[in-house]
Short mmCIF file of C-alpha atoms and ligand atoms in Angstrom, two decimals:
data_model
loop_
_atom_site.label_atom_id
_atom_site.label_comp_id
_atom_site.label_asym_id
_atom_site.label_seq_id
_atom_site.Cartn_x
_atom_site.Cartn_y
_atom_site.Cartn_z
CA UNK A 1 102.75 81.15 92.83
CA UNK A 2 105.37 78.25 91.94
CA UNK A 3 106.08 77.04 95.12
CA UNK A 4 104.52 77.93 98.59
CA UNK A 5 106.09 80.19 100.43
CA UNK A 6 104.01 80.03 104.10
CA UNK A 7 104.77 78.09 107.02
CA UNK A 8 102.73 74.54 107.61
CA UNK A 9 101.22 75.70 110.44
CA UNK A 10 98.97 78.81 111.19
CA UNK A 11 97.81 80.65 114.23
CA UNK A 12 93.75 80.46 114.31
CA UNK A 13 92.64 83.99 114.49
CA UNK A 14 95.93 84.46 115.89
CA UNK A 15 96.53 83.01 119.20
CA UNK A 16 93.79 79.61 118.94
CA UNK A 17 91.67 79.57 121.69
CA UNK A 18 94.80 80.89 123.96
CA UNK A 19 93.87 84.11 123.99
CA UNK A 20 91.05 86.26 122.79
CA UNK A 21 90.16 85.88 119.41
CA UNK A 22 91.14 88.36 116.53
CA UNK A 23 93.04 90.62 118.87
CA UNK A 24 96.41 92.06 118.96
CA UNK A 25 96.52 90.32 121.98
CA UNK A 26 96.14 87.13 120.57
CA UNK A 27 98.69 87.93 117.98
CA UNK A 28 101.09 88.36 120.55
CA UNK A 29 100.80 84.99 121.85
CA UNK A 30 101.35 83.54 118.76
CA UNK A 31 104.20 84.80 118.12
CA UNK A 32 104.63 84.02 121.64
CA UNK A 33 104.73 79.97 120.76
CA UNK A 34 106.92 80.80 117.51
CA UNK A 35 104.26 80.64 115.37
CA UNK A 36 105.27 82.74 111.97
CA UNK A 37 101.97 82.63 110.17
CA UNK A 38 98.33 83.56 111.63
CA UNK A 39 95.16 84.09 110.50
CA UNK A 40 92.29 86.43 111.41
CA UNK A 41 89.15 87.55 110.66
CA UNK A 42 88.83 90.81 108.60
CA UNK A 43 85.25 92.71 107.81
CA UNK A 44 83.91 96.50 107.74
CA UNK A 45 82.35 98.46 110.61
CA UNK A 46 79.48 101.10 109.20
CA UNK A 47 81.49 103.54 108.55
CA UNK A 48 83.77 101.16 106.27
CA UNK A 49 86.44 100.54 108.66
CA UNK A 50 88.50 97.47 107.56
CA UNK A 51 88.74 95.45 111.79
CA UNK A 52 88.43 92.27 113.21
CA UNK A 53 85.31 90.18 114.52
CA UNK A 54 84.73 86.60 113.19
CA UNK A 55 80.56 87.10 113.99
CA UNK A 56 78.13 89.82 112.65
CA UNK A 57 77.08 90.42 115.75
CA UNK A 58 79.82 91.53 119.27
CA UNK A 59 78.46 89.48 121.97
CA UNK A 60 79.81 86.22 121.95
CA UNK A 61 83.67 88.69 121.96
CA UNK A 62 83.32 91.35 123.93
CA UNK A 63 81.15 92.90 126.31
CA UNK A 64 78.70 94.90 123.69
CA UNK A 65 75.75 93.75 121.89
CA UNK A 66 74.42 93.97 118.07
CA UNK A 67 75.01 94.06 114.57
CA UNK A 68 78.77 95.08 113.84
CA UNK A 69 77.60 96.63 110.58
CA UNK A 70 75.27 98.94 112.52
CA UNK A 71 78.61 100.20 114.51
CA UNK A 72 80.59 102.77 113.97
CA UNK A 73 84.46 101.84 114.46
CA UNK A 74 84.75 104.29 117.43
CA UNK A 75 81.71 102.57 119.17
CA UNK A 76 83.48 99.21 118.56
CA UNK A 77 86.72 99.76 119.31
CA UNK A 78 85.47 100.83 123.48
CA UNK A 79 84.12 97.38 123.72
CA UNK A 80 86.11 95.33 125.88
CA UNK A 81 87.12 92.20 123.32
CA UNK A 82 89.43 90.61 126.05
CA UNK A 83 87.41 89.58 129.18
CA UNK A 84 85.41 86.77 127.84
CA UNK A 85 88.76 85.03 126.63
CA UNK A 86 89.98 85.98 130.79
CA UNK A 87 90.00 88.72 133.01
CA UNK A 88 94.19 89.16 132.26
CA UNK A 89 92.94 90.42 128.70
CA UNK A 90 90.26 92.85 129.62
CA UNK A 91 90.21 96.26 127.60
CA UNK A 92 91.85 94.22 124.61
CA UNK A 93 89.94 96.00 121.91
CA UNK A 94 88.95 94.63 118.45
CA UNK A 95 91.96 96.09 116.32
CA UNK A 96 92.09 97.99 112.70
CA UNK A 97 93.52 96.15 109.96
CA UNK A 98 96.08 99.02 110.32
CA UNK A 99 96.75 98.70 113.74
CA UNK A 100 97.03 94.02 112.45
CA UNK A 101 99.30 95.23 109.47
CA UNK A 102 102.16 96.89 112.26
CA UNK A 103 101.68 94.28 114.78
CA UNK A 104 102.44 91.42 112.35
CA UNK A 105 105.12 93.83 110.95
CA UNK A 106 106.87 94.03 114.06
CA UNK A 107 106.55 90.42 115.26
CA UNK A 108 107.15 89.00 112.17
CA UNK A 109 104.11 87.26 111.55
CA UNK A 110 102.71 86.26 107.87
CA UNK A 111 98.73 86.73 107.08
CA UNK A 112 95.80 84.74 106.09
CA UNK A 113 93.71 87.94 105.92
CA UNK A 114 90.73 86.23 106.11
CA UNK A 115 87.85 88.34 104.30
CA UNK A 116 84.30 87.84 106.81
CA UNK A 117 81.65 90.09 105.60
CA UNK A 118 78.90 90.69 107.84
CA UNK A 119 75.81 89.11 105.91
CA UNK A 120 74.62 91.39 102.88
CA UNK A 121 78.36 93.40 101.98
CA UNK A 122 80.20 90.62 100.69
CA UNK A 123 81.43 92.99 98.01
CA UNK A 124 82.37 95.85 99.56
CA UNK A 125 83.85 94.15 102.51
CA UNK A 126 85.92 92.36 99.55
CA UNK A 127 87.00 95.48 97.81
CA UNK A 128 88.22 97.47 101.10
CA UNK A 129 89.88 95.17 103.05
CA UNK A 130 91.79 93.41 99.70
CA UNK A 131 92.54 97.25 99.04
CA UNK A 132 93.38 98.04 102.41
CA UNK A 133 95.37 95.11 102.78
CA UNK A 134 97.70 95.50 99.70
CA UNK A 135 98.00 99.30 101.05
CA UNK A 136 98.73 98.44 104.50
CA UNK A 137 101.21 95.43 103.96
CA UNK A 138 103.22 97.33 101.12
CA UNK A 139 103.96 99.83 103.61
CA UNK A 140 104.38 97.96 106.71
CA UNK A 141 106.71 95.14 104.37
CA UNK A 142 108.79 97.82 102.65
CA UNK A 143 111.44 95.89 100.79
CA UNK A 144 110.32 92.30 102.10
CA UNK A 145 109.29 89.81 99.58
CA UNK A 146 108.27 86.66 99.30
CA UNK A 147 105.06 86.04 102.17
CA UNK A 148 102.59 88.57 100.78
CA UNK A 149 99.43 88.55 102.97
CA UNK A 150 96.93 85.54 101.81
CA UNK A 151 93.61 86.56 101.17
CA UNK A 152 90.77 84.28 101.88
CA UNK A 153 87.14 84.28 102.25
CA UNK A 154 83.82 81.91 102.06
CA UNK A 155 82.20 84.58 100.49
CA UNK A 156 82.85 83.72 96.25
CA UNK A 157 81.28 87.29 95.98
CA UNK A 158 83.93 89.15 98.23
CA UNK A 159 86.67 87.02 97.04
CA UNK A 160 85.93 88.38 93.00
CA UNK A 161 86.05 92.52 94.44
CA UNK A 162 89.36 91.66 96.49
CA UNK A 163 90.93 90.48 93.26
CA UNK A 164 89.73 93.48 91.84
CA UNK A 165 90.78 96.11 94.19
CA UNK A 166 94.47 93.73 95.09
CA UNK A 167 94.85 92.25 92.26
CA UNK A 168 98.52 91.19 92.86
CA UNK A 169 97.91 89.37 96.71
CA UNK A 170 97.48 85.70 96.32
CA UNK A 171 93.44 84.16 96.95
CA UNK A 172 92.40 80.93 98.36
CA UNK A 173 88.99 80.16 98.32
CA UNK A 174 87.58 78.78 101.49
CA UNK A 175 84.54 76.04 101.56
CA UNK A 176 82.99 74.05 104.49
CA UNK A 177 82.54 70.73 102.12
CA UNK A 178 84.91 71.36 99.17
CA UNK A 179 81.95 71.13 96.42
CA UNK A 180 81.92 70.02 93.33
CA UNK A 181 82.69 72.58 91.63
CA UNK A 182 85.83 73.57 93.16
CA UNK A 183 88.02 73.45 89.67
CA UNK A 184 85.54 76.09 88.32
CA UNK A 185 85.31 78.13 91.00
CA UNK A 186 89.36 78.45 92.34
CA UNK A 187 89.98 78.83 88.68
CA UNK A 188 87.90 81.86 87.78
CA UNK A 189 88.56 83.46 90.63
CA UNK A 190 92.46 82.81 89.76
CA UNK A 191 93.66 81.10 93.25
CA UNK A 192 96.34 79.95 94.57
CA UNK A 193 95.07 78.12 96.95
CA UNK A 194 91.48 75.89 98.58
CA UNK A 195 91.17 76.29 102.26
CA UNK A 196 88.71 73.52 103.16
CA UNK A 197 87.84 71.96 106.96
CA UNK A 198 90.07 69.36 107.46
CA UNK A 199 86.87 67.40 108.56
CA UNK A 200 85.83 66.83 105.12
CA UNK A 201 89.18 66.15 103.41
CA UNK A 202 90.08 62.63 102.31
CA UNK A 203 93.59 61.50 101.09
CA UNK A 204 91.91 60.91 97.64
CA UNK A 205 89.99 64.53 97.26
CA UNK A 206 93.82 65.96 98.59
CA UNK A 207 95.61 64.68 95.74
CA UNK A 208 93.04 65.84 93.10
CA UNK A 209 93.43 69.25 94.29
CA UNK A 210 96.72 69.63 94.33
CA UNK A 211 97.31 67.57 91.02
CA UNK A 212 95.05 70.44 89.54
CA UNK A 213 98.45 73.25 90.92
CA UNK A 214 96.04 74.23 94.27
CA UNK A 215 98.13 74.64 97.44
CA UNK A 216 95.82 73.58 100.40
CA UNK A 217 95.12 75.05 103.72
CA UNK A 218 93.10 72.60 106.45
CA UNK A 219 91.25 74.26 109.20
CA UNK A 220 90.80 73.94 112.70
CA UNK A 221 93.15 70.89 113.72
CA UNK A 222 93.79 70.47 116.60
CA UNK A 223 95.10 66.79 116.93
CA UNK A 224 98.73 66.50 116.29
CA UNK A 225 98.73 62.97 114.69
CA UNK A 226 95.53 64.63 112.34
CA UNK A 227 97.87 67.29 111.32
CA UNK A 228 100.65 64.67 110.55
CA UNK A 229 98.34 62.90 108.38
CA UNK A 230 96.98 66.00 106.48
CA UNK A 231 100.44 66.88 106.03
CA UNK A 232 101.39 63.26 104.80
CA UNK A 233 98.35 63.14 101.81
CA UNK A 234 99.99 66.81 100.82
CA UNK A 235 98.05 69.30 102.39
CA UNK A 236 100.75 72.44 102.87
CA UNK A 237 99.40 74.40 105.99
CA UNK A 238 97.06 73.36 108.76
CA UNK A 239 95.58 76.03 110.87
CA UNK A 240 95.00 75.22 114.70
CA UNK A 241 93.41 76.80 117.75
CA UNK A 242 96.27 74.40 119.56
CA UNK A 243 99.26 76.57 119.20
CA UNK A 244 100.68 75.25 122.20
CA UNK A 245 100.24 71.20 120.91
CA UNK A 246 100.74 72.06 117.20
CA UNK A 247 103.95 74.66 116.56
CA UNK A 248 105.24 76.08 114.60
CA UNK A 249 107.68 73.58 113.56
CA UNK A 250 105.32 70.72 113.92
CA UNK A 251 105.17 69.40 110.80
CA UNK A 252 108.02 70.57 109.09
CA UNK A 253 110.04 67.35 107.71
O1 LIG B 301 90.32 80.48 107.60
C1 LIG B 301 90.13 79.28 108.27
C2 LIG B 301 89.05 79.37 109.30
O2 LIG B 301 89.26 80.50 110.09
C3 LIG B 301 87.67 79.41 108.71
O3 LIG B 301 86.65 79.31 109.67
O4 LIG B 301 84.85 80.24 111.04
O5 LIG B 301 87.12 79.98 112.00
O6 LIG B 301 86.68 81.74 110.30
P1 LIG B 301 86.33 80.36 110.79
MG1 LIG B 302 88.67 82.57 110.05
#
């Protein structure tokens, strides 16, 4: 990837903390505030369906309780996902990838698929949602080019299967503390990109990693002057729960 083709600001888990989390809902707002690029949370149900939950577990989201790997999609998608955000979301479920791919096809959003396994199934959680991803957004992007979905994950494990079930969609790898290993690391794993909390980012550490070709996506800002700055030392998309402070046009120049 030459040149980066995504918009310098993304939607966290798609509508920030103005809506539920990782619901279609949520997508809806932020395309509601303009945005054009979101993010989201992507991992497997038991019976290996590709949805989206950012914990392991469903009660801090919705109204059910346990381990989302124990779950079979059917028992997760009649949780209520919605009424913990506020009452005007209740019965929001927690969507398929499928049902993400056509909402983001028919708002026009770009994706940060962002690869979450629940703790123990890094790899298959890779290799099915990269898989289902490439599957999904090839069909639902018929004849558009140009903003294939990002994948990204914590997980170095989950990140190696997606590249081997979509080996064509771009990768960022995603750390807490960029380590300091990152060259090795984004480099075997072939990356385009280093997603990295913008907490931990200095001006210096910004301009090593994109002198080494990395583009670099900052996460969760949610100061507009902070985003300013990031964008100022070179980083090329900030993601914010402040969709309404931080659009979508924020920091374009
Ligand atoms: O992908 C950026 C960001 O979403 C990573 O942290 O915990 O919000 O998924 P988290
Ligand atoms: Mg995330």
């Amino acid at each position: 990837m030459k040149s980066w083709p995504y918009p310098r600001v993304a939607a966290h888990r798609g509508g920030g903390t103005l809506a539920p989390e990782n619901t279609l809902a949520g997508l809806r707002v932020g395309a509601s505030f303009g945005h054009k690029l979101v993010e989201f949370d992507a991992k497997l149900s038991a019976d290996n369906v590709a949805f989206l939950l950012h914990d392991d577990t469903v009660e801090r989201t919705s109204n059910g309780r346990g381990a989302a790997a124990r779950m079979r999609y059917a028992e997760l998608a009649a949780l209520d996902a919605g009424s913990w955000r506020d009452a005007r979301f209740a019965g929001e479920p927690m969507p398929t990838l499928a049902q993400v791919a056509a909402c983001c096809r028919e708002l026009g959003l770009a994706a940060n698929v962002e690869i979450k396994p629940c703790t123990g199934r890094d790899v298959e959680t890779g290799r099915i949602v990269g898989a289902e991803t490439a599957r999904l957004w090839q069909a639902e992007n018929e004849g558009q080019v140009g903003m294939p979905p990002l994948l990204s994950s914590f997980s170095y494990a989950a990140l190696e299967a997606a590249r081997e079930s979509a080996p064509d969609l771009p990768r960022g790898l995603l750390f807490e503390h960029v380590p300091a290993d990152w060259r090795e690391q984004t480099a075997a794993l072939d990356c385009v990109s280093l997603h990295a909390s913008h907490r931990h980012l200095d001006e210096a550490l910004v301009k090593r990693i994109k002198s080494a070709g990395l583009f670099i996506l900052a996460y969760t800002v949610n100061d507009l002057d902070r985003a300013r700055q990031l964008a100022s030392w070179g980083v090329d998309t900030v993601c914010t729960d402040r969709i309404d402070l931080i659009g979508p046009y924020a920091l374009d120049a």
